[in-house]
Amino acid sequence: MKKYLFLFLFSIVQIHAQSLYVEYEHTVNVVKETGSFKMNAILVAEDNLSHYTVFFNNDKFKNISNVIKDENDDSSFHVFTSLDVGDSSTLIYNKVDNGISLNLLDRGKPIIIQDNGVEFDWKFSDETKTIQNFECTKATVDFRGRQYIAWFTTDIPVSFGPWKFHGLPGLILQVHDVDNLFEWNATKIQYPVQLDKTLDAVHSGANLKVMSLRDYLKAQSEKRTEDEKMRLSKLSKGTRIVESKTENKGIELVYEWELDESKKN
């Protein structure tokens, strides 16, 4: 039986169960002046775990993608992972504890951000359409300040999808927000495939700093405040300062803990 060497991201992974491999095109269109830009991503999933990796280096994505050559071949491929957050970032979702962890660079150093307990209150529709030769059903959800429309197929009965999206009774092949600022489209699907190693439940890497998403965002806010104070301290005396508000164009606009705090006040 032929074997394909699949270079992925983050430590070595091990199993013998049927698994899923999906390539997505992730489109971001938040800055009108520069237009949209696209990133490539790969989802590998099995049982209760998924690894979703976004590639900032398109050459690395092509090298990995080209390893999977024959979609009709039932052979297994080996998943090898290595820490390289400069070129990519991997989000791990664990269905068992509903935990999400993401690796990224903070001031040049790799850290792990944990975003646990994320829930999607999906609303189902009777609308259907065909994507990549799969019949898909429409579902909608409000999540952290944005409204999303997703299309999933029960022909692939796994509750995974791109980014943090999960919890539908089938693989999510397409999803976008109603303002069309963020969009994910499946471009290549292989199911089932056979991994000869199991996906890791945690990110590899010795002595990596781990923070909750809430603590990370708080630290980032405090850092911006300190940077602003430093900048203002260097201005000449008498300099006129005009305050301006920057529109939040991030993918997440509001968080559960912020809503909880606002209800208390």
Coordinates of C-alpha atoms in Angstrom, one line a residue:
M1 CA 0.0 0.0 0.0
K2 CA 1.3 3.4 -1.0
K3 CA 2.1 6.0 1.7
Y4 CA 2.0 9.7 1.3
L5 CA 4.2 11.9 3.6
F6 CA 2.0 14.8 4.7
L7 CA 4.0 17.6 6.4
F8 CA 1.5 19.5 8.6
L9 CA 2.2 21.6 11.7
F10 CA 3.1 20.8 15.3
S11 CA 4.5 17.5 16.7
I12 CA 4.0 13.9 15.5
V13 CA 0.5 12.5 15.4
Q14 CA -0.6 8.8 15.6
I15 CA -3.7 6.5 14.7
H16 CA -5.3 3.9 12.5
A17 CA -8.9 5.2 12.1
Q18 CA -10.6 6.7 9.1
S19 CA -10.2 10.5 9.1
L20 CA -10.9 13.6 7.1
Y21 CA -8.8 16.0 5.0
V22 CA -10.2 19.3 3.7
E23 CA -8.6 22.3 2.0
Y24 CA -10.3 25.7 2.5
E25 CA -9.9 29.1 0.9
H26 CA -10.3 31.8 3.5
T27 CA -11.2 35.2 2.2
V28 CA -11.0 38.4 4.2
N29 CA -12.5 41.7 2.9
V30 CA -12.4 44.2 5.7
V31 CA -10.3 47.0 4.1
K32 CA -12.1 48.4 1.1
E33 CA -9.0 50.4 -0.1
T34 CA -6.9 47.3 -0.5
G35 CA -9.6 44.8 -1.5
S36 CA -9.9 41.2 -0.3
F37 CA -7.1 38.9 0.3
K38 CA -7.1 35.1 0.4
M39 CA -5.4 32.5 2.6
N40 CA -5.2 28.8 2.3
A41 CA -6.1 26.4 5.2
I42 CA -6.2 22.7 5.9
L43 CA -8.5 20.8 8.2
V44 CA -7.6 17.4 9.4
A45 CA -10.0 15.7 11.7
E46 CA -10.7 12.3 13.3
D47 CA -13.0 11.1 16.0
N48 CA -13.1 13.9 18.6
L49 CA -10.3 16.1 17.4
S50 CA -9.6 18.5 14.5
H51 CA -6.6 20.5 13.5
Y52 CA -7.3 23.6 11.4
T53 CA -4.2 25.3 10.0
V54 CA -4.1 28.6 8.2
F55 CA -1.0 29.3 6.1
F56 CA 0.5 32.7 5.8
N57 CA 3.1 31.3 3.5
N58 CA 1.4 30.1 0.3
D59 CA 4.5 28.1 -0.9
K60 CA 4.4 26.0 2.3
F61 CA 0.7 25.3 1.7
K62 CA 1.4 24.2 -1.9
N63 CA 4.1 21.9 -0.7
I64 CA 1.8 20.2 1.8
S65 CA -1.2 20.1 -0.5
N66 CA 0.7 18.5 -3.3
V67 CA 1.6 15.5 -1.1
I68 CA -2.1 14.3 -1.3
K69 CA -2.1 13.2 -5.0
D70 CA -4.8 10.7 -5.6
E71 CA -8.2 11.2 -4.0
N72 CA -9.4 7.8 -5.1
D73 CA -6.5 5.9 -3.6
D74 CA -7.5 4.3 -0.3
S75 CA -3.9 4.4 1.0
S76 CA -2.9 6.0 4.3
F77 CA -0.7 9.0 4.7
H78 CA 1.5 10.0 7.6
V79 CA 0.9 13.3 9.4
F80 CA 4.1 14.9 10.7
T81 CA 3.9 18.2 12.5
S82 CA 6.5 20.9 13.5
L83 CA 6.3 24.2 15.3
D84 CA 6.5 27.0 12.8
V85 CA 4.0 29.7 13.7
G86 CA 5.8 32.3 11.6
D87 CA 4.3 30.7 8.4
S88 CA 1.1 29.3 9.8
S89 CA -1.2 29.0 12.8
T90 CA -3.1 25.9 14.0
L91 CA -6.4 25.8 15.9
I92 CA -7.1 22.5 17.7
Y93 CA -10.7 21.7 18.6
N94 CA -11.4 18.9 21.1
K95 CA -15.1 17.8 21.2
V96 CA -14.6 15.9 24.4
D97 CA -14.1 19.0 26.6
N98 CA -15.4 21.5 24.0
G99 CA -11.9 23.1 24.1
I100 CA -10.3 25.3 21.5
S101 CA -6.6 26.2 21.5
L102 CA -4.7 28.4 19.0
N103 CA -1.0 29.0 18.6
L104 CA 0.2 32.4 17.5
L105 CA 3.1 34.8 17.9
D106 CA 3.1 37.3 20.7
R107 CA 5.9 39.8 20.4
G108 CA 7.8 37.3 18.3
K109 CA 7.3 34.4 20.7
P110 CA 4.9 31.5 20.1
I111 CA 2.1 31.2 22.7
I112 CA -1.0 29.1 23.1
I113 CA -4.4 30.8 23.5
Q114 CA -7.2 28.8 25.0
D115 CA -10.8 29.6 24.1
N116 CA -12.8 27.0 25.9
G117 CA -16.6 26.4 26.1
V118 CA -17.4 28.0 22.8
E119 CA -21.0 27.3 21.8
F120 CA -22.8 27.8 18.5
D121 CA -26.6 28.1 18.7
W122 CA -27.3 27.0 15.1
K123 CA -30.7 27.7 13.4
F124 CA -31.5 25.2 10.7
S125 CA -33.2 26.0 7.3
D126 CA -34.8 23.8 4.6
E127 CA -32.7 25.5 1.9
T128 CA -30.2 23.2 0.1
K129 CA -27.6 23.6 -2.6
T130 CA -24.7 21.5 -4.0
I131 CA -21.1 22.3 -3.1
Q132 CA -18.2 20.2 -4.4
N133 CA -20.8 17.5 -5.5
F134 CA -22.2 17.3 -2.0
E135 CA -25.8 18.2 -1.1
C136 CA -25.6 20.8 1.6
T137 CA -28.1 22.3 4.0
K138 CA -28.2 25.9 5.3
A139 CA -27.7 26.9 8.9
T140 CA -27.3 30.3 10.5
V141 CA -25.8 31.5 13.8
D142 CA -25.0 34.7 15.7
F143 CA -21.5 34.4 17.1
R144 CA -19.6 37.1 18.9
G145 CA -21.1 40.1 17.2
R146 CA -21.4 38.7 13.7
Q147 CA -24.1 36.7 11.9
Y148 CA -23.0 33.7 9.8
I149 CA -24.5 31.6 7.1
A150 CA -23.1 28.1 6.9
W151 CA -23.7 25.2 4.5
F152 CA -23.0 21.7 5.7
T153 CA -23.4 18.1 4.3
T154 CA -24.6 15.1 6.3
D155 CA -22.9 13.0 3.6
I156 CA -19.8 13.5 5.7
P157 CA -21.2 13.1 9.3
V158 CA -18.6 14.9 11.3
S159 CA -19.3 18.0 13.3
F160 CA -16.2 20.0 12.2
G161 CA -15.6 23.0 10.0
P162 CA -13.2 25.8 9.3
W163 CA -11.9 28.2 12.1
K164 CA -13.8 27.7 15.3
F165 CA -17.0 26.6 13.6
H166 CA -18.4 23.2 14.9
G167 CA -21.5 21.6 16.2
L168 CA -23.5 20.8 13.0
P169 CA -24.5 17.3 12.0
G170 CA -22.2 17.3 9.1
L171 CA -19.0 18.8 7.7
I172 CA -19.2 22.6 7.0
L173 CA -18.2 23.2 3.4
Q174 CA -18.9 26.9 3.2
V175 CA -19.6 29.7 5.7
H176 CA -19.6 33.5 5.5
D177 CA -20.8 36.4 7.6
V178 CA -23.8 38.4 6.3
D179 CA -21.6 41.4 5.5
N180 CA -19.4 39.2 3.3
L181 CA -16.2 40.3 5.2
F182 CA -15.1 36.8 6.1
E183 CA -15.7 33.7 4.0
W184 CA -14.5 30.1 4.0
N185 CA -14.9 27.7 1.0
A186 CA -13.9 24.1 0.8
T187 CA -11.8 23.5 -2.3
K188 CA -10.7 19.9 -1.8
I189 CA -12.2 17.2 0.3
Q190 CA -10.9 13.7 1.0
Y191 CA -13.1 11.4 3.2
P192 CA -12.4 8.9 4.4
V193 CA -8.6 8.9 4.5
Q194 CA -6.4 6.8 6.7
L195 CA -4.0 8.4 9.1
D196 CA -1.3 6.2 10.5
K197 CA -0.9 8.5 13.5
T198 CA -3.3 10.1 15.9
L199 CA -3.9 13.8 16.0
D200 CA -2.4 15.4 19.1
A201 CA -4.9 16.9 21.5
V202 CA -2.5 19.7 22.5
H203 CA 0.0 21.8 20.8
S204 CA 3.6 20.6 21.0
G205 CA 6.5 22.7 22.1
A206 CA 8.4 22.9 25.3
N207 CA 7.8 25.8 27.8
L208 CA 5.2 27.5 25.6
K209 CA 3.2 30.2 27.4
V210 CA -0.5 29.4 27.8
M211 CA -3.2 32.0 28.3
S212 CA -6.9 32.1 28.2
L213 CA -8.4 34.2 25.4
R214 CA -9.9 36.6 27.9
D215 CA -6.5 37.2 29.7
Y216 CA -4.7 37.5 26.3
L217 CA -7.1 40.2 25.1
K218 CA -6.8 42.0 28.4
A219 CA -3.0 42.0 28.2
Q220 CA -3.2 43.2 24.6
S221 CA -5.5 46.1 25.6
E222 CA -3.2 47.1 28.5
K223 CA -0.2 47.0 26.2
R224 CA -1.9 49.3 23.7
T225 CA -2.7 51.7 26.6
E226 CA 0.9 51.7 27.7
D227 CA 2.2 52.2 24.2
E228 CA -0.2 55.2 23.7
K229 CA 1.0 56.8 27.0
M230 CA 4.6 56.4 25.9
R231 CA 3.8 57.9 22.5
L232 CA 2.0 60.9 24.1
S233 CA 4.8 61.5 26.6
K234 CA 7.2 62.1 23.7
L235 CA 5.0 64.9 22.2
S236 CA 6.0 68.5 22.6
K237 CA 4.3 70.5 25.3
G238 CA 1.2 72.2 23.9
T239 CA 0.7 69.7 21.1
R240 CA -3.0 69.6 20.3
I241 CA -4.4 66.0 20.6
V242 CA -7.4 65.0 18.6
E243 CA -9.1 61.8 19.8
S244 CA -10.5 59.4 17.2
K245 CA -12.2 56.1 17.5
T246 CA -11.0 53.1 15.4
E247 CA -13.7 50.9 14.0
N248 CA -13.3 47.3 15.2
K249 CA -13.0 45.2 12.0
G250 CA -11.9 42.0 13.7
I251 CA -13.7 38.7 13.2
E252 CA -14.9 38.8 16.8
L253 CA -16.6 42.0 17.9
V254 CA -18.0 41.2 21.3
Y255 CA -17.3 38.4 23.8
E256 CA -19.6 36.5 26.2
W257 CA -17.9 37.9 29.4
E258 CA -18.4 41.5 28.1
L259 CA -22.1 40.9 27.6
D260 CA -22.3 39.4 31.1
E261 CA -20.6 42.4 32.6
S262 CA -22.8 44.8 30.7
K263 CA -25.9 43.0 32.1
K264 CA -24.6 43.5 35.6
N265 CA -24.2 47.2 35.2

